[in-house]
Short mmCIF file of C-alpha atoms in Angstrom, two decimals:
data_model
loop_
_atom_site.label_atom_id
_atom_site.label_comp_id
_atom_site.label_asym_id
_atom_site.label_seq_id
_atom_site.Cartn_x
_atom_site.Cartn_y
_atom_site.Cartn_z
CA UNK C 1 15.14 -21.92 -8.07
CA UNK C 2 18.69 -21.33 -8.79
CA UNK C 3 19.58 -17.80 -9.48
CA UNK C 4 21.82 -16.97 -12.11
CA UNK C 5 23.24 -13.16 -13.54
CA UNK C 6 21.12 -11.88 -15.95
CA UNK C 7 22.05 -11.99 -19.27
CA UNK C 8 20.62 -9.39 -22.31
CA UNK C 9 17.62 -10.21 -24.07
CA UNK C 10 17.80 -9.87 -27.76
CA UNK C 11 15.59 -7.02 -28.50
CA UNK C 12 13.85 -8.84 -32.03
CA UNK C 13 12.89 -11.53 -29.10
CA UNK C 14 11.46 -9.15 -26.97
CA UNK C 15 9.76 -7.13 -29.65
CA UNK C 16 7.78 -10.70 -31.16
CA UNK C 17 7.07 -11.82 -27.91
CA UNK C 18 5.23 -8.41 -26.83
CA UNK C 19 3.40 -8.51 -30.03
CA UNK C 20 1.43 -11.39 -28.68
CA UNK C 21 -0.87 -9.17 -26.03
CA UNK C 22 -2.25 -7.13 -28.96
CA UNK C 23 -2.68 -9.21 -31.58
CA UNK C 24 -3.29 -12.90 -30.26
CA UNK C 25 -6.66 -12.76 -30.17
CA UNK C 26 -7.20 -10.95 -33.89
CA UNK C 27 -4.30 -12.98 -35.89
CA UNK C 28 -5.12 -16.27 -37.41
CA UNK C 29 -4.18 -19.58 -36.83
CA UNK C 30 -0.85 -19.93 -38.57
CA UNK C 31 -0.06 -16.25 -36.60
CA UNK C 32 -0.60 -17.52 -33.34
CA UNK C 33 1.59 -20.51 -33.31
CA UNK C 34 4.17 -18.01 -34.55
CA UNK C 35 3.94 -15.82 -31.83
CA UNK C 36 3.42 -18.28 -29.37
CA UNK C 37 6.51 -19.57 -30.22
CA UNK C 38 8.28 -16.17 -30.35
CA UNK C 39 6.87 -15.68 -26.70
CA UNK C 40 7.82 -19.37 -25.68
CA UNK C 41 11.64 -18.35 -26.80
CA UNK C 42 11.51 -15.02 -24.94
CA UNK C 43 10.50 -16.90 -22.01
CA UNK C 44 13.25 -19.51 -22.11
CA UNK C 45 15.76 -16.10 -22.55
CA UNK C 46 14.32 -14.49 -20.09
CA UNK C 47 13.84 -17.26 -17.17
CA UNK C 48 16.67 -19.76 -18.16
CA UNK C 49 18.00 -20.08 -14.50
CA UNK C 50 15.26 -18.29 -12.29
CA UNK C 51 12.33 -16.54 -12.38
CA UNK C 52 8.89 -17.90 -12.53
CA UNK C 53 8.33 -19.60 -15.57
CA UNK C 54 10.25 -22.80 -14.60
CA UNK C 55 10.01 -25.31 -17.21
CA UNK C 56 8.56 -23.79 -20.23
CA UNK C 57 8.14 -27.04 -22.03
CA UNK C 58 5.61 -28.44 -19.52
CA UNK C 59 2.01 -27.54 -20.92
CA UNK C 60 3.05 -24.22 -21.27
CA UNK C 61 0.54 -23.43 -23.87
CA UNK C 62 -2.63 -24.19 -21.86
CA UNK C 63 -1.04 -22.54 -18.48
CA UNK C 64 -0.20 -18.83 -20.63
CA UNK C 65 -4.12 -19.17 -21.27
CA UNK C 66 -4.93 -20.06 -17.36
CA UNK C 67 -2.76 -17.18 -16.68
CA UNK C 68 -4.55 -15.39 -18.80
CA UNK C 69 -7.80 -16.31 -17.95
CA UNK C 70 -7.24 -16.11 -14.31
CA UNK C 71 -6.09 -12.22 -14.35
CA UNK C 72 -9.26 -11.38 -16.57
CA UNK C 73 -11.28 -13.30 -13.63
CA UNK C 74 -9.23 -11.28 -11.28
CA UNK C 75 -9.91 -8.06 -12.71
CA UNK C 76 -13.80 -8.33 -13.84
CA UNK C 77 -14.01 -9.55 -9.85
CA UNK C 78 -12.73 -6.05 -8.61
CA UNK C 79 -14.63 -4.19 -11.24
CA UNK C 80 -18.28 -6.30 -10.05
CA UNK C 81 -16.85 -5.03 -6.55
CA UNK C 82 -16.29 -1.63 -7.16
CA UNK C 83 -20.01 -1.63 -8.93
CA UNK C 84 -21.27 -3.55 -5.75
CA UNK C 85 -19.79 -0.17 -3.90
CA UNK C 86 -19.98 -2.44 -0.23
CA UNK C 87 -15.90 -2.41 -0.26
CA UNK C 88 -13.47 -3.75 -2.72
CA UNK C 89 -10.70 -6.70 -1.87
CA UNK C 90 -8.09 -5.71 0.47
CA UNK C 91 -5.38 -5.34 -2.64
CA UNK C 92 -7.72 -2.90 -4.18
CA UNK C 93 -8.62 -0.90 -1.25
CA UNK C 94 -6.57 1.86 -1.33
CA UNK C 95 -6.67 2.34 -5.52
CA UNK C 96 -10.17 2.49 -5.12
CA UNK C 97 -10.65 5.10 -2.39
CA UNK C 98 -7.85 7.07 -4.18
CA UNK C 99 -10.09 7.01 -7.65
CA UNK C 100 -13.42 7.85 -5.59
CA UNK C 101 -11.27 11.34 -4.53
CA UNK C 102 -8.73 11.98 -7.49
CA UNK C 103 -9.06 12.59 -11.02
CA UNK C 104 -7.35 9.28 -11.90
CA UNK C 105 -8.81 5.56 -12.37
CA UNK C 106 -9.16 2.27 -10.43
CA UNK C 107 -6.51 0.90 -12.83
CA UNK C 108 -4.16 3.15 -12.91
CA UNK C 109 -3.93 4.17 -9.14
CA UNK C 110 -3.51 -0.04 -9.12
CA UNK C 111 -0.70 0.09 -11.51
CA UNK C 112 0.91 3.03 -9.48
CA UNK C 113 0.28 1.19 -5.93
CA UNK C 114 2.18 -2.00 -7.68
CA UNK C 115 5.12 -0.31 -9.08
CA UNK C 116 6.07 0.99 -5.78
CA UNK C 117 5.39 -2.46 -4.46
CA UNK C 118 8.33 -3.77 -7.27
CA UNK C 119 10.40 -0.49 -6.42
CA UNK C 120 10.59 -1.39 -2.68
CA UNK C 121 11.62 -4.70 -3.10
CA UNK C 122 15.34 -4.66 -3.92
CA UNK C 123 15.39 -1.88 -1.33
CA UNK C 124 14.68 -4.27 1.33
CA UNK C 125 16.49 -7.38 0.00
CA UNK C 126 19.85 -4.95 -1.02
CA UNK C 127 19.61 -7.12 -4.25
CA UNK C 128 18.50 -6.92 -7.64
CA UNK C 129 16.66 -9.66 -9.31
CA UNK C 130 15.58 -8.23 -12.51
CA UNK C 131 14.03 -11.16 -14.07
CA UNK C 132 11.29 -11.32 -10.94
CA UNK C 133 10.86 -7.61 -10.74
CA UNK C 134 10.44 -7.01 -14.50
CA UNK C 135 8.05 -10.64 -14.76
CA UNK C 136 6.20 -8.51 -12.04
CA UNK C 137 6.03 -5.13 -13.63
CA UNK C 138 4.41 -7.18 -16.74
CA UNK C 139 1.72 -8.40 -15.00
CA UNK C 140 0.66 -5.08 -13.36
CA UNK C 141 0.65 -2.75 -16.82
CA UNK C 142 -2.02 -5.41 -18.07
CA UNK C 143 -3.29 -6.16 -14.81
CA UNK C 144 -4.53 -2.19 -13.76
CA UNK C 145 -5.63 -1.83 -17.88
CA UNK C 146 -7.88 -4.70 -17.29
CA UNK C 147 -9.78 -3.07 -14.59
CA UNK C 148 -10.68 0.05 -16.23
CA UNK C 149 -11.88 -1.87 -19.36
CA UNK C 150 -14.09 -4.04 -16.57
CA UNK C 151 -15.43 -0.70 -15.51
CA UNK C 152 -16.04 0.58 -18.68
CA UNK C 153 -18.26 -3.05 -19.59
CA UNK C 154 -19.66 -2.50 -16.13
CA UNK C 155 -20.50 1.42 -16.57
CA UNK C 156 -23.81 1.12 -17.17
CA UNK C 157 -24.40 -1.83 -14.21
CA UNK C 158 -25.58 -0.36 -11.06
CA UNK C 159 -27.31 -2.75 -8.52
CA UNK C 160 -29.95 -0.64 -6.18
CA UNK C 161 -31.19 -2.56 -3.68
CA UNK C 162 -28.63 -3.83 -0.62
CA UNK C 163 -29.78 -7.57 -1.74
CA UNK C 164 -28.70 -6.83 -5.71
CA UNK C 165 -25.36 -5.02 -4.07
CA UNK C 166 -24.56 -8.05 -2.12
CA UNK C 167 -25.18 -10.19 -4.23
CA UNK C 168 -22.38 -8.75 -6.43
CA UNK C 169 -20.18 -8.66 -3.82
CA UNK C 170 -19.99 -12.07 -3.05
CA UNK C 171 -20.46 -12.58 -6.77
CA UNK C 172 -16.98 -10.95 -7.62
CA UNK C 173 -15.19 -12.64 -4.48
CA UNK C 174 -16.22 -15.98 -5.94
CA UNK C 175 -14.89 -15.10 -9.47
CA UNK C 176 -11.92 -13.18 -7.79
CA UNK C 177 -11.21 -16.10 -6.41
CA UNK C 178 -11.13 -17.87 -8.88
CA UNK C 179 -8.78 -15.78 -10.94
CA UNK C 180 -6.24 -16.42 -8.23
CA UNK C 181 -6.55 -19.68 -8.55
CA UNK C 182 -5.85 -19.77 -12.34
CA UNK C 183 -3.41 -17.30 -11.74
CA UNK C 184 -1.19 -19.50 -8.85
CA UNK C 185 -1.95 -22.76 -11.31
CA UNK C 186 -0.78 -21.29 -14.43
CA UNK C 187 2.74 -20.91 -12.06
CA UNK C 188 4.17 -18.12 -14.83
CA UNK C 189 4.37 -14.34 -13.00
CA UNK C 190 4.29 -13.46 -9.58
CA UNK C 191 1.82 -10.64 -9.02
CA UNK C 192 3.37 -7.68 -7.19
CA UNK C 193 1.64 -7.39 -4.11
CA UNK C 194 2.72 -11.27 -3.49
CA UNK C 195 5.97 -10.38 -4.78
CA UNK C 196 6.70 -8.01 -1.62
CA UNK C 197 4.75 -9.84 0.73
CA UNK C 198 6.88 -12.79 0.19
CA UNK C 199 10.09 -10.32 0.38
CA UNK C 200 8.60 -8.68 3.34
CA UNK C 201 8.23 -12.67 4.71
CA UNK C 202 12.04 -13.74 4.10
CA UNK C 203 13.69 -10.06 5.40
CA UNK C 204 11.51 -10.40 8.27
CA UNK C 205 11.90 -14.56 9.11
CA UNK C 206 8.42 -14.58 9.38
CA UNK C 207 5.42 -16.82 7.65
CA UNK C 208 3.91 -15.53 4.44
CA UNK C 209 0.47 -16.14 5.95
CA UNK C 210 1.49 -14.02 8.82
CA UNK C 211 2.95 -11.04 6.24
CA UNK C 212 -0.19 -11.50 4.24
CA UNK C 213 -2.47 -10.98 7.15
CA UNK C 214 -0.26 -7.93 8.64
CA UNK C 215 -0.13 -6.30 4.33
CA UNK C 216 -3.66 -6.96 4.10
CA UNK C 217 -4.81 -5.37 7.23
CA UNK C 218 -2.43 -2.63 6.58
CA UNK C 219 -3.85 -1.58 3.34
CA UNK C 220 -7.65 -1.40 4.28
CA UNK C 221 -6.50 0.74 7.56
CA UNK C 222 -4.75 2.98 5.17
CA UNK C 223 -7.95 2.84 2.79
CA UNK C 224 -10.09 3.70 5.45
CA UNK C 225 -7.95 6.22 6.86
CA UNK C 226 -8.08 8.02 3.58
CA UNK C 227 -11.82 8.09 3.58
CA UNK C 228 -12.33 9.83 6.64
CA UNK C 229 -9.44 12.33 5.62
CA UNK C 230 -11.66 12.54 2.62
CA UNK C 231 -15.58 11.77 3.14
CA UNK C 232 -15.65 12.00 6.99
CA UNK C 233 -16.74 8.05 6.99
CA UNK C 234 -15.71 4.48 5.75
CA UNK C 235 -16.25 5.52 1.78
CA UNK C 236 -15.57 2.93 -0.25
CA UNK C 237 -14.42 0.77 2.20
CA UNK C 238 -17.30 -1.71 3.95
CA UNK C 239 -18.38 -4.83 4.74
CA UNK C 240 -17.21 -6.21 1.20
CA UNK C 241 -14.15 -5.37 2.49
CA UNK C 242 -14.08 -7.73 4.72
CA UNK C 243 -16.25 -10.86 3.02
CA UNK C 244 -13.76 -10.60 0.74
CA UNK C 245 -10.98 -10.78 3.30
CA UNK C 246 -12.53 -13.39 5.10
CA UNK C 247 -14.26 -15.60 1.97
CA UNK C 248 -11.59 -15.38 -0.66
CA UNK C 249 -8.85 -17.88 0.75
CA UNK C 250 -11.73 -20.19 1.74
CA UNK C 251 -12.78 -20.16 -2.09
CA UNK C 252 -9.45 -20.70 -3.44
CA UNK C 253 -9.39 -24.01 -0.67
CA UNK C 254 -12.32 -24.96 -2.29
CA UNK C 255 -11.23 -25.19 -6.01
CA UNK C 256 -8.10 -26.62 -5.41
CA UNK C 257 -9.81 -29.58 -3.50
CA UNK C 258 -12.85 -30.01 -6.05
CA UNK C 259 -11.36 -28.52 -9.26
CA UNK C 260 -8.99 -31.47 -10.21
CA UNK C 261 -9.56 -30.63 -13.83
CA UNK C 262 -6.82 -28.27 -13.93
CA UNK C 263 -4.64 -31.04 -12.43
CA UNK C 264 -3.71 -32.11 -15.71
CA UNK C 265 -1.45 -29.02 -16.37
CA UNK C 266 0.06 -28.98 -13.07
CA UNK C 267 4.02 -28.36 -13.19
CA UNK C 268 5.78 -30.83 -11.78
CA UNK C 269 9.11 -29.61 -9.51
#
């Protein structure tokens, strides 16, 4: 994607097109086409030339509702994981150990984690490309907000037995899953772990399956140092951990082979 310098956006723009996250699900009919459209123009301001939105005129409509979609599936995943208490994804490791020992929440240790994830970026590139780092700090304010409101649905959910725990484990990997599959379809915001692991991947010359492997790793090690510093033992961090490690790429395989219904809102380069 060709990069151009970024240009101002006009602030009555921006203002209509953030009104869409609170009310687009309460306004009417005839209020929703106007604030998709006001949301449609903020994205052709905001991405004419780079970012991740490239071609807002292809089915752009039904992929903001993917993308949608898929970060609610994302979200009620680590929330059924959390409940499962056998380990949390790899992403959510180290939010979740922090919340088990700190006063603050799942969501917002995750919206912490990912802003220093966008902060370290331009660090390591010794550039600034606002219009990916700012698509990216949009999708993490919703993104950690929609985990606590997961726990709060889940509060009163708490499996007993090690079958019922496991079985919400690999219950929330398989919807997990699936949320990054709507998410990587819908082809609109780059999430901010992926953002610096495929920064990490171009500073270093290396794969991004290799990066993702090494950031992955690295974050559970960290989570699970922080339990023993904490609880003496591998609290919050467990065999989920790793099923979800291991299980969720396979998944993702999986519905892009056999879910070719989404195929009809594929961007075309």
């Amino acid at each position: 994607v060709k990069r151009t310098q970024p240009g101002r956006i006009p602030y009555q723009v921006l203002k209509n097109s953030l009104i869409i996250l609170s009310n687009f699900l309460g306004a009417d009919q005839s209020y929703r086409l106007f604030l998709f459209g006001q949301l449609k123009k903020f994205a052709n301001v905001f991405f004419k030339g780079g970012g991740y939105i490239l071609n807002t005129e292809q089915h752009f409509k039904a992929r903001i509702i993917m993308f949608i979609c898929g970060i609610a599936a994302m979200t009620f995943g680590i929330a059924l994981s959390c409940k499962a208490n056998l380990g949390t994804s790899p992403i959510s490791s180290v939010p979740w150990v922090l919340s088990l020992c700190t006063p603050f929440s799942v969501g917002f240790l995750t919206i912490a984690m990912n802003l220093l994830f966008v902060a370290v970026q331009p660090l390591l590139l010794r550039a600034f490309y606002w219009r990916e780092l700012m698509g990216q700090v949009i999708v993490t304010i919703p993104f950690g907000n929609s985990i606590d409101f997961f726990m709060w649905v889940l509060q009163d959910y708490n499996p007993d037995t090690l079958l019922e725990r496991w079985i919400a484990c690999l219950a929330s990997v398989v919807i997990l899953a699936f949320g990054v599959f709507l998410e990587v379809r819908a082809k609109i915001f780059l999430a901010a772990g992926e953002g610096l692991v495929n920064v990490l991947a171009f500073v270093s010359h290396k794969s991004f399956s290799l990066i993702k492997n090494c950031f992955d790793i690295s974050l559970v090690t960290l989570a699970i140092i922080i339990a023993f510093m904490e609880f003496g033992g591998l609290h919050g961090v467990g065999l989920g951990t790793v099923a979800a490690a291991v299980l969720a790429g396979r998944i993702i395989y999986l519905y892009e082979t056999y879910l070719h219904f989404f195929d009809k809102w594929k961007v075309k380069a």
